[in-house]
Amino acid sequence: MIVDKLNRPIRDLRISVMDTCNYRCTYCMPKEKFDDNYQFLKPDERLSFDEIEKIVAVFANYGVNKIRITGGEPLLRKNLDQLITKIKKIKSIEDIALTTNGLLLEKQLPSLINAGLDRVNISIDSLDPQLYHQMSGEKGQLDIVLNAIEAARNSSLKSVKLNCVVQAGVNENQIIPLLKKYQNTNVVVRFIEYMDVGNKNDWHLNDVLSFKEIIQIIESQWKIEPINPNYIGEVASRYKYKEFDGEIGFITSISKPFCQDCSRARISADGKLYTCLFSHQSHDLRKYLRNNPPNLLSQKIAEIWQARDDRYSELRHQIETGKDKIEMYVIGG
Ligand code: SAM
Ligand code: SF4
Ligand code: SF4
């Protein structure tokens, strides 16, 4: 096991398998900036499944047991089940999860589960078809995603979670409907504070609905209380209803940072390692993969993690703005 400068081990690896997306969510890839002329990676610039497998094997050696496959939209990557099959075979990988907008999920679900997918997070910001369509940059289709959620929750997956990014004045009126719809199901709804990831979404603090404000909206209907995390370093704060069963999650990067236990590393589709969601810099792993002694990749990953001291969310208000940060669609959340 290795630890960084703040004594944090590495447990969780998030791999973006695709930089492009079939949505243009206003808070992630606004369509005005990601138009038809936008230059995404060429297919041969993306890591191959064999390369991803080699990278995961090194991280597994250093203590990673959880893998999240993300994007862009990961289900745009062809034959994703083949990658899951490869990763599943790596000793010590206990959990493989997928984060998706759900549009292409229903059809692919059986083969992904068959390959070894354990859990899925589906992003859904609204139950109002028009608002959903608008927030997805006029690309999303709510009915298709709702069917995918039903398919996932009736499958053998260990967990199905929903991610809702809440933007003040945009979709806070969807908090109660989302919770109502999934009460008495096995689906956990999680609310994410709108984050200042990247530089292209014109983020402003006024557009954030804070954890406290989200709780107030929920408590206008039901009493809820905090529950213990499932494990150290869990991203979401967990709450439950007081009067009946059911869990709700909150991701509070803005108002209640959780850098102290952050054990997550992220890899972009072209093989760059990021040690923080808000990084200004990356480390190109591909140059250590190709035509180099087999242990060089392992040695470099250890060096990078051991030099890590990231805690952007905790320092957010002291950091100079305007620096180029990595975009969310590149590293997948
Ligand atoms: N395309 C997939 C999806 O939407 O689920 C996977 C990648 S997406 C970048 C991962 C997660 O990041 C989604 O749940 C999305 O809502 C969230 N996200 C994107 N931009 C965000 C932002 N600025 N603040 C908070 N969450 C954001
Ligand atoms: Fe695509 Fe996900 Fe970003 Fe929306 S949040 S634009 S679905 S990558
Ligand atoms: Fe981890 Fe960086 Fe997020 Fe802090 S800001 S929790 S270090 S990814």
Tab-separated table of C-alpha atoms and ligand atoms in Angstrom:
chain	number	residue	atom	x	y	z
A	1	MET	CA	0.000	0.000	0.000
A	2	ILE	CA	1.164	3.562	-0.676
A	3	VAL	CA	0.034	6.831	0.902
A	4	ASP	CA	0.249	10.439	-0.264
A	5	LYS	CA	1.783	13.397	1.597
A	6	LEU	CA	-1.382	13.736	3.700
A	7	ASN	CA	-1.275	10.041	4.588
A	8	ARG	CA	-4.179	9.107	2.315
A	9	PRO	CA	-4.045	5.652	0.734
A	10	ILE	CA	-5.257	4.983	-2.789
A	11	ARG	CA	-8.399	2.866	-2.958
A	12	ASP	CA	-10.587	4.034	-5.752
A	13	LEU	CA	-9.734	4.408	-9.442
A	14	ARG	CA	-12.068	6.188	-11.864
A	15	ILE	CA	-11.467	5.537	-15.516
A	16	SER	CA	-12.925	7.638	-18.285
A	17	VAL	CA	-13.272	5.375	-21.308
A	18	MET	CA	-14.796	8.016	-23.571
A	19	ASP	CA	-14.295	11.772	-23.810
A	20	THR	CA	-17.316	12.476	-26.020
A	21	CYS	CA	-20.929	12.494	-24.899
A	22	ASN	CA	-24.399	12.182	-26.402
A	23	TYR	CA	-25.637	14.923	-24.002
A	24	ARG	CA	-24.609	18.552	-23.614
A	25	CYS	CA	-25.564	19.180	-19.991
A	26	THR	CA	-25.540	22.903	-19.338
A	27	TYR	CA	-23.318	22.510	-16.239
A	28	CYS	CA	-20.802	20.142	-17.847
A	29	MET	CA	-20.546	20.455	-21.644
A	30	PRO	CA	-22.583	23.534	-22.600
A	31	LYS	CA	-23.591	23.152	-26.231
A	32	GLU	CA	-22.406	26.633	-27.210
A	33	LYS	CA	-18.833	25.622	-26.294
A	34	PHE	CA	-18.967	21.949	-27.295
A	35	ASP	CA	-20.334	22.440	-30.801
A	36	ASP	CA	-19.796	20.468	-34.023
A	37	ASN	CA	-16.307	21.947	-34.408
A	38	TYR	CA	-15.079	20.862	-30.988
A	39	GLN	CA	-12.031	18.595	-31.267
A	40	PHE	CA	-12.476	15.423	-29.242
A	41	LEU	CA	-9.867	12.636	-29.139
A	42	LYS	CA	-9.345	10.497	-32.200
A	43	PRO	CA	-10.123	6.800	-31.589
A	44	ASP	CA	-6.434	5.788	-31.586
A	45	GLU	CA	-5.664	8.456	-28.962
A	46	ARG	CA	-7.879	6.675	-26.426
A	47	LEU	CA	-6.351	3.975	-24.251
A	48	SER	CA	-7.042	0.470	-25.520
A	49	PHE	CA	-8.722	-2.028	-23.198
A	50	ASP	CA	-5.383	-3.868	-22.869
A	51	GLU	CA	-3.701	-0.641	-21.737
A	52	ILE	CA	-6.467	0.083	-19.230
A	53	GLU	CA	-6.129	-3.463	-17.888
A	54	LYS	CA	-2.365	-2.953	-17.356
A	55	ILE	CA	-2.960	0.317	-15.515
A	56	VAL	CA	-5.665	-1.194	-13.297
A	57	ALA	CA	-3.373	-4.098	-12.416
A	58	VAL	CA	-0.727	-1.647	-11.130
A	59	PHE	CA	-3.250	0.315	-9.076
A	60	ALA	CA	-4.688	-2.936	-7.698
A	61	ASN	CA	-1.213	-3.795	-6.489
A	62	TYR	CA	-1.123	-0.530	-4.539
A	63	GLY	CA	-4.449	-1.166	-2.777
A	64	VAL	CA	-7.166	-0.105	-5.216
A	65	ASN	CA	-10.157	-2.415	-4.942
A	66	LYS	CA	-12.889	-0.261	-6.470
A	67	ILE	CA	-13.146	0.750	-10.102
A	68	ARG	CA	-15.600	3.241	-11.551
A	69	ILE	CA	-16.051	3.413	-15.310
A	70	THR	CA	-17.133	6.828	-16.496
A	71	GLY	CA	-16.783	9.417	-19.257
A	72	GLY	CA	-17.965	11.582	-21.158
A	73	GLU	CA	-20.574	8.958	-21.766
A	74	PRO	CA	-18.977	5.540	-21.156
A	75	LEU	CA	-21.702	3.627	-23.001
A	76	LEU	CA	-20.593	5.270	-26.249
A	77	ARG	CA	-17.444	3.132	-26.042
A	78	LYS	CA	-17.968	-0.028	-28.082
A	79	ASN	CA	-17.823	-3.448	-26.388
A	80	LEU	CA	-17.513	-2.009	-22.883
A	81	ASP	CA	-18.482	-5.413	-21.490
A	82	GLN	CA	-15.130	-6.728	-22.748
A	83	LEU	CA	-13.280	-4.207	-20.586
A	84	ILE	CA	-15.354	-5.186	-17.548
A	85	THR	CA	-14.527	-8.847	-18.145
A	86	LYS	CA	-10.806	-8.005	-18.188
A	87	ILE	CA	-10.935	-5.868	-15.039
A	88	LYS	CA	-13.048	-8.406	-13.174
A	89	LYS	CA	-10.255	-10.961	-13.570
A	90	ILE	CA	-7.729	-8.762	-11.747
A	91	LYS	CA	-7.141	-10.123	-8.286
A	92	SER	CA	-8.240	-7.769	-5.477
A	93	ILE	CA	-10.692	-5.753	-7.595
A	94	GLU	CA	-13.871	-6.234	-5.570
A	95	ASP	CA	-16.217	-3.734	-7.076
A	96	ILE	CA	-16.873	-2.371	-10.571
A	97	ALA	CA	-19.324	0.500	-10.963
A	98	LEU	CA	-20.504	2.552	-13.924
A	99	THR	CA	-21.650	6.189	-14.068
A	100	THR	CA	-23.892	6.927	-17.053
A	101	ASN	CA	-26.590	9.275	-18.255
A	102	GLY	CA	-28.609	6.113	-18.916
A	103	LEU	CA	-29.695	6.828	-22.486
A	104	LEU	CA	-27.944	3.744	-23.881
A	105	LEU	CA	-28.139	1.624	-20.758
A	106	GLU	CA	-31.190	-0.605	-21.054
A	107	LYS	CA	-30.003	-2.554	-24.088
A	108	GLN	CA	-26.437	-2.972	-22.824
A	109	LEU	CA	-27.338	-3.838	-19.235
A	110	PRO	CA	-27.538	-7.663	-19.550
A	111	SER	CA	-24.102	-7.951	-21.175
A	112	LEU	CA	-22.524	-5.515	-18.694
A	113	ILE	CA	-23.919	-7.465	-15.731
A	114	ASN	CA	-22.888	-10.717	-17.327
A	115	ALA	CA	-19.338	-9.354	-17.633
A	116	GLY	CA	-19.238	-8.516	-13.911
A	117	LEU	CA	-20.632	-5.002	-13.423
A	118	ASP	CA	-21.607	-4.654	-9.741
A	119	ARG	CA	-23.249	-1.250	-9.460
A	120	VAL	CA	-24.570	1.611	-11.520
A	121	ASN	CA	-25.086	5.348	-10.952
A	122	ILE	CA	-27.502	6.993	-13.357
A	123	SER	CA	-27.611	10.763	-13.692
A	124	ILE	CA	-31.054	12.339	-13.711
A	125	ASP	CA	-31.593	16.004	-12.903
A	126	SER	CA	-35.334	16.279	-13.390
A	127	LEU	CA	-38.554	14.294	-13.714
A	128	ASP	CA	-40.083	17.050	-15.788
A	129	PRO	CA	-39.532	15.986	-19.429
A	130	GLN	CA	-39.068	19.535	-20.675
A	131	LEU	CA	-36.647	20.586	-17.960
A	132	TYR	CA	-34.751	17.293	-18.331
A	133	HIS	CA	-34.426	17.910	-22.066
A	134	GLN	CA	-33.281	21.476	-21.499
A	135	MET	CA	-30.670	20.573	-18.831
A	136	SER	CA	-29.231	17.886	-21.105
A	137	GLY	CA	-28.591	20.481	-23.813
A	138	GLU	CA	-31.670	19.295	-25.728
A	139	LYS	CA	-30.239	15.825	-26.211
A	140	GLY	CA	-31.776	13.759	-23.418
A	141	GLN	CA	-34.965	11.695	-23.450
A	142	LEU	CA	-36.439	11.222	-20.017
A	143	ASP	CA	-38.744	8.276	-20.820
A	144	ILE	CA	-35.840	6.181	-22.105
A	145	VAL	CA	-33.764	6.929	-19.006
A	146	LEU	CA	-36.657	6.130	-16.669
A	147	ASN	CA	-37.020	2.734	-18.384
A	148	ALA	CA	-33.288	2.132	-17.932
A	149	ILE	CA	-33.591	2.920	-14.211
A	150	GLU	CA	-36.430	0.397	-13.931
A	151	ALA	CA	-34.374	-2.219	-15.759
A	152	ALA	CA	-31.408	-1.588	-13.476
A	153	ARG	CA	-33.404	-1.747	-10.284
A	154	ASN	CA	-35.039	-5.012	-11.326
A	155	SER	CA	-31.692	-6.561	-12.245
A	156	SER	CA	-29.141	-8.404	-10.124
A	157	LEU	CA	-26.954	-5.278	-9.662
A	158	LYS	CA	-25.856	-4.732	-6.048
A	159	SER	CA	-26.895	-1.091	-6.087
A	160	VAL	CA	-28.562	1.532	-8.230
A	161	LYS	CA	-28.001	5.171	-7.342
A	162	LEU	CA	-29.282	8.301	-9.048
A	163	ASN	CA	-27.199	11.471	-9.329
A	164	CYS	CA	-28.989	14.806	-9.448
A	165	VAL	CA	-26.924	17.993	-9.807
A	166	VAL	CA	-28.952	20.747	-8.178
A	167	GLN	CA	-28.667	24.260	-9.601
A	168	ALA	CA	-30.303	27.150	-7.781
A	169	GLY	CA	-33.259	28.557	-9.689
A	170	VAL	CA	-33.149	25.693	-12.195
A	171	ASN	CA	-34.177	22.339	-10.730
A	172	GLU	CA	-34.586	22.611	-6.972
A	173	ASN	CA	-38.305	21.974	-7.555
A	174	GLN	CA	-37.308	18.455	-8.659
A	175	ILE	CA	-35.874	17.398	-5.285
A	176	ILE	CA	-39.200	16.336	-3.756
A	177	PRO	CA	-40.585	14.647	-6.921
A	178	LEU	CA	-37.373	12.608	-7.336
A	179	LEU	CA	-37.461	11.482	-3.720
A	180	LYS	CA	-41.184	10.657	-3.880
A	181	LYS	CA	-40.774	8.578	-7.013
A	182	TYR	CA	-38.029	6.412	-5.538
A	183	GLN	CA	-39.285	6.063	-1.974
A	184	ASN	CA	-39.996	2.422	-1.154
A	185	THR	CA	-37.636	1.226	-3.866
A	186	ASN	CA	-34.063	0.006	-3.581
A	187	VAL	CA	-32.832	3.127	-5.418
A	188	VAL	CA	-30.807	5.781	-3.545
A	189	VAL	CA	-31.193	9.349	-4.821
A	190	ARG	CA	-28.109	11.538	-4.346
A	191	PHE	CA	-28.029	15.303	-4.647
A	192	ILE	CA	-24.795	16.898	-5.856
A	193	GLU	CA	-23.887	20.504	-5.173
A	194	TYR	CA	-23.129	22.219	-8.462
A	195	MET	CA	-19.309	22.318	-8.628
A	196	ASP	CA	-16.746	24.660	-10.158
A	197	VAL	CA	-15.113	21.892	-12.176
A	198	GLY	CA	-13.331	23.065	-15.300
A	199	ASN	CA	-13.613	26.527	-16.821
A	200	LYS	CA	-16.324	26.141	-19.440
A	201	ASN	CA	-19.585	26.082	-17.460
A	202	ASP	CA	-19.443	29.705	-16.222
A	203	TRP	CA	-19.921	28.458	-12.662
A	204	HIS	CA	-20.878	31.001	-10.070
A	205	LEU	CA	-21.400	30.514	-6.344
A	206	ASN	CA	-24.907	32.039	-6.656
A	207	ASP	CA	-25.923	29.089	-8.831
A	208	VAL	CA	-25.121	26.576	-6.084
A	209	LEU	CA	-27.921	25.232	-3.913
A	210	SER	CA	-26.070	24.261	-0.778
A	211	PHE	CA	-26.409	21.025	1.173
A	212	LYS	CA	-28.150	22.995	3.938
A	213	GLU	CA	-30.666	24.465	1.521
A	214	ILE	CA	-31.363	21.066	-0.042
A	215	ILE	CA	-31.935	19.587	3.427
A	216	GLN	CA	-34.364	22.417	4.238
A	217	ILE	CA	-36.414	21.600	1.136
A	218	ILE	CA	-36.518	17.906	2.053
A	219	GLU	CA	-37.376	18.644	5.694
A	220	SER	CA	-40.388	20.656	4.582
A	221	GLN	CA	-41.860	17.208	3.804
A	222	TRP	CA	-40.066	14.545	5.828
A	223	LYS	CA	-37.718	14.352	8.810
A	224	ILE	CA	-34.323	12.893	7.936
A	225	GLU	CA	-31.195	12.059	9.939
A	226	PRO	CA	-27.526	11.311	9.181
A	227	ILE	CA	-26.240	7.739	9.153
A	228	ASN	CA	-22.708	6.380	9.274
A	229	PRO	CA	-20.653	6.099	6.097
A	230	ASN	CA	-20.262	2.623	4.624
A	231	TYR	CA	-16.476	3.092	4.607
A	232	ILE	CA	-13.843	5.775	5.257
A	233	GLY	CA	-13.624	8.209	2.371
A	234	GLU	CA	-17.154	7.638	1.039
A	235	VAL	CA	-17.994	10.582	-1.211
A	236	ALA	CA	-21.657	11.011	-0.303
A	237	SER	CA	-22.931	11.909	3.169
A	238	ARG	CA	-25.687	9.416	3.922
A	239	TYR	CA	-29.047	10.287	5.459
A	240	LYS	CA	-32.181	8.246	6.108
A	241	TYR	CA	-35.828	9.044	6.614
A	242	LYS	CA	-36.821	9.021	10.275
A	243	GLU	CA	-40.283	7.609	9.771
A	244	PHE	CA	-39.740	4.947	7.137
A	245	ASP	CA	-36.950	3.076	5.350
A	246	GLY	CA	-34.951	4.755	2.650
A	247	GLU	CA	-31.602	6.439	2.118
A	248	ILE	CA	-30.649	9.785	0.541
A	249	GLY	CA	-27.115	10.892	-0.402
A	250	PHE	CA	-25.504	14.342	-0.566
A	251	ILE	CA	-22.278	15.283	-2.310
A	252	THR	CA	-21.173	18.482	-0.685
A	253	SER	CA	-17.924	19.476	-2.341
A	254	ILE	CA	-18.733	23.198	-2.042
A	255	SER	CA	-20.192	23.616	1.436
A	256	LYS	CA	-18.644	20.654	3.297
A	257	PRO	CA	-15.445	19.494	1.604
A	258	PHE	CA	-14.276	15.931	2.147
A	259	CYS	CA	-10.639	16.064	0.984
A	260	GLN	CA	-9.286	14.685	4.225
A	261	ASP	CA	-10.088	11.080	3.298
A	262	CYS	CA	-9.919	11.418	-0.481
A	263	SER	CA	-8.442	8.213	-1.846
A	264	ARG	CA	-9.510	8.616	-5.474
A	265	ALA	CA	-7.379	8.721	-8.595
A	266	ARG	CA	-8.738	9.488	-12.047
A	267	ILE	CA	-7.595	8.547	-15.535
A	268	SER	CA	-8.736	10.306	-18.683
A	269	ALA	CA	-9.578	8.449	-21.881
A	270	ASP	CA	-6.131	9.311	-23.297
A	271	GLY	CA	-4.274	7.922	-20.295
A	272	LYS	CA	-3.563	10.991	-18.151
A	273	LEU	CA	-3.590	10.520	-14.406
A	274	TYR	CA	-5.272	13.235	-12.298
A	275	THR	CA	-4.965	13.153	-8.530
A	276	CYS	CA	-7.773	15.669	-7.925
A	277	LEU	CA	-11.059	16.527	-9.638
A	278	PHE	CA	-9.896	20.141	-9.818
A	279	SER	CA	-6.356	19.508	-11.025
A	280	HIS	CA	-4.436	21.949	-13.161
A	281	GLN	CA	-1.928	19.281	-14.103
A	282	SER	CA	-1.878	15.687	-15.232
A	283	HIS	CA	0.625	12.879	-15.632
A	284	ASP	CA	0.758	11.079	-18.962
A	285	LEU	CA	0.811	7.344	-18.182
A	286	ARG	CA	0.900	6.291	-21.816
A	287	LYS	CA	4.531	7.172	-22.192
A	288	TYR	CA	5.354	4.708	-19.404
A	289	LEU	CA	3.159	1.990	-20.900
A	290	ARG	CA	4.641	1.873	-24.359
A	291	ASN	CA	8.086	0.483	-25.114
A	292	ASN	CA	9.350	0.739	-21.569
A	293	PRO	CA	10.498	-1.707	-18.920
A	294	PRO	CA	7.399	-3.290	-17.303
A	295	ASN	CA	8.055	-1.869	-13.835
A	296	LEU	CA	8.401	1.769	-14.985
A	297	LEU	CA	4.625	2.357	-14.953
A	298	SER	CA	4.377	0.983	-11.451
A	299	GLN	CA	7.307	3.066	-10.213
A	300	LYS	CA	5.924	6.291	-11.744
A	301	ILE	CA	2.414	5.770	-10.311
A	302	ALA	CA	3.899	5.303	-6.842
A	303	GLU	CA	6.014	8.465	-7.219
A	304	ILE	CA	3.018	10.515	-8.363
A	305	TRP	CA	0.740	9.333	-5.551
A	306	GLN	CA	3.423	9.785	-2.896
A	307	ALA	CA	3.936	13.402	-4.028
A	308	ARG	CA	0.193	14.197	-3.901
A	309	ASP	CA	-1.038	16.917	-1.551
A	310	ASP	CA	-4.293	17.934	-3.310
A	311	ARG	CA	-7.176	19.344	-1.295
A	312	TYR	CA	-8.750	21.813	-3.653
A	313	SER	CA	-12.230	21.864	-2.085
A	314	GLU	CA	-10.777	22.756	1.291
A	315	LEU	CA	-8.658	25.540	-0.191
A	316	ARG	CA	-11.151	26.706	-2.839
A	317	HIS	CA	-11.538	30.195	-1.433
A	318	GLN	CA	-7.790	30.811	-1.189
A	319	ILE	CA	-6.875	29.608	-4.646
A	320	GLU	CA	-6.441	32.130	-7.427
A	321	THR	CA	-9.207	31.774	-9.991
A	322	GLY	CA	-8.745	31.766	-13.740
A	323	LYS	CA	-6.245	28.927	-13.874
A	324	ASP	CA	-7.069	26.191	-16.376
A	325	LYS	CA	-8.707	23.309	-14.537
A	326	ILE	CA	-9.535	19.971	-16.051
A	327	GLU	CA	-13.111	19.675	-17.384
A	328	MET	CA	-15.543	17.234	-15.763
A	329	TYR	CA	-16.309	15.399	-19.018
A	330	VAL	CA	-12.587	14.518	-19.323
A	331	ILE	CA	-12.348	12.718	-15.981
A	332	GLY	CA	-15.943	11.801	-15.313
A	333	GLY	CA	-16.672	12.984	-11.783
B	1	SAM	N1	-21.970	11.028	-18.612
B	1	SAM	C1	-22.077	10.298	-17.419
B	1	SAM	C2	-23.132	10.861	-16.504
B	1	SAM	O1	-23.574	11.993	-16.745
B	1	SAM	O2	-23.496	10.172	-15.557
B	1	SAM	C3	-20.763	10.156	-16.669
B	1	SAM	C4	-19.854	11.340	-16.611
B	1	SAM	S1	-20.506	12.757	-15.757
B	1	SAM	C5	-19.179	13.907	-15.942
B	1	SAM	C6	-20.404	12.216	-14.052
B	1	SAM	C7	-21.235	12.977	-13.064
B	1	SAM	O3	-20.732	14.276	-12.947
B	1	SAM	C8	-22.705	13.099	-13.427
B	1	SAM	O4	-23.517	12.619	-12.391
B	1	SAM	C9	-22.876	14.598	-13.604
B	1	SAM	O5	-24.170	15.014	-13.263
B	1	SAM	C10	-21.803	15.150	-12.698
B	1	SAM	N2	-21.397	16.512	-13.026
B	1	SAM	C11	-20.974	16.999	-14.213
B	1	SAM	N3	-20.641	18.310	-14.122
B	1	SAM	C12	-20.863	18.666	-12.829
B	1	SAM	C13	-20.714	19.875	-12.091
B	1	SAM	N4	-20.260	20.992	-12.656
B	1	SAM	N5	-21.021	19.867	-10.778
B	1	SAM	C14	-21.465	18.731	-10.168
B	1	SAM	N6	-21.613	17.566	-10.810
B	1	SAM	C15	-21.337	17.521	-12.122
B	2	SF4	FE1	-22.360	14.131	-20.699
B	2	SF4	FE2	-22.430	13.308	-18.195
B	2	SF4	FE3	-21.359	15.702	-18.802
B	2	SF4	FE4	-23.967	15.375	-19.022
B	2	SF4	S1	-22.770	15.235	-17.143
B	2	SF4	S2	-22.624	16.317	-20.556
B	2	SF4	S3	-24.130	13.280	-19.644
B	2	SF4	S4	-20.554	13.749	-19.409
B	3	SF4	FE1	-10.366	14.733	-3.551
B	3	SF4	FE2	-9.620	16.950	-4.856
B	3	SF4	FE3	-12.230	16.460	-4.382
B	3	SF4	FE4	-10.588	17.153	-2.372
B	3	SF4	S1	-11.127	18.415	-4.115
B	3	SF4	S2	-12.118	15.487	-2.376
B	3	SF4	S3	-8.677	16.122	-3.000
B	3	SF4	S4	-10.836	15.225	-5.666
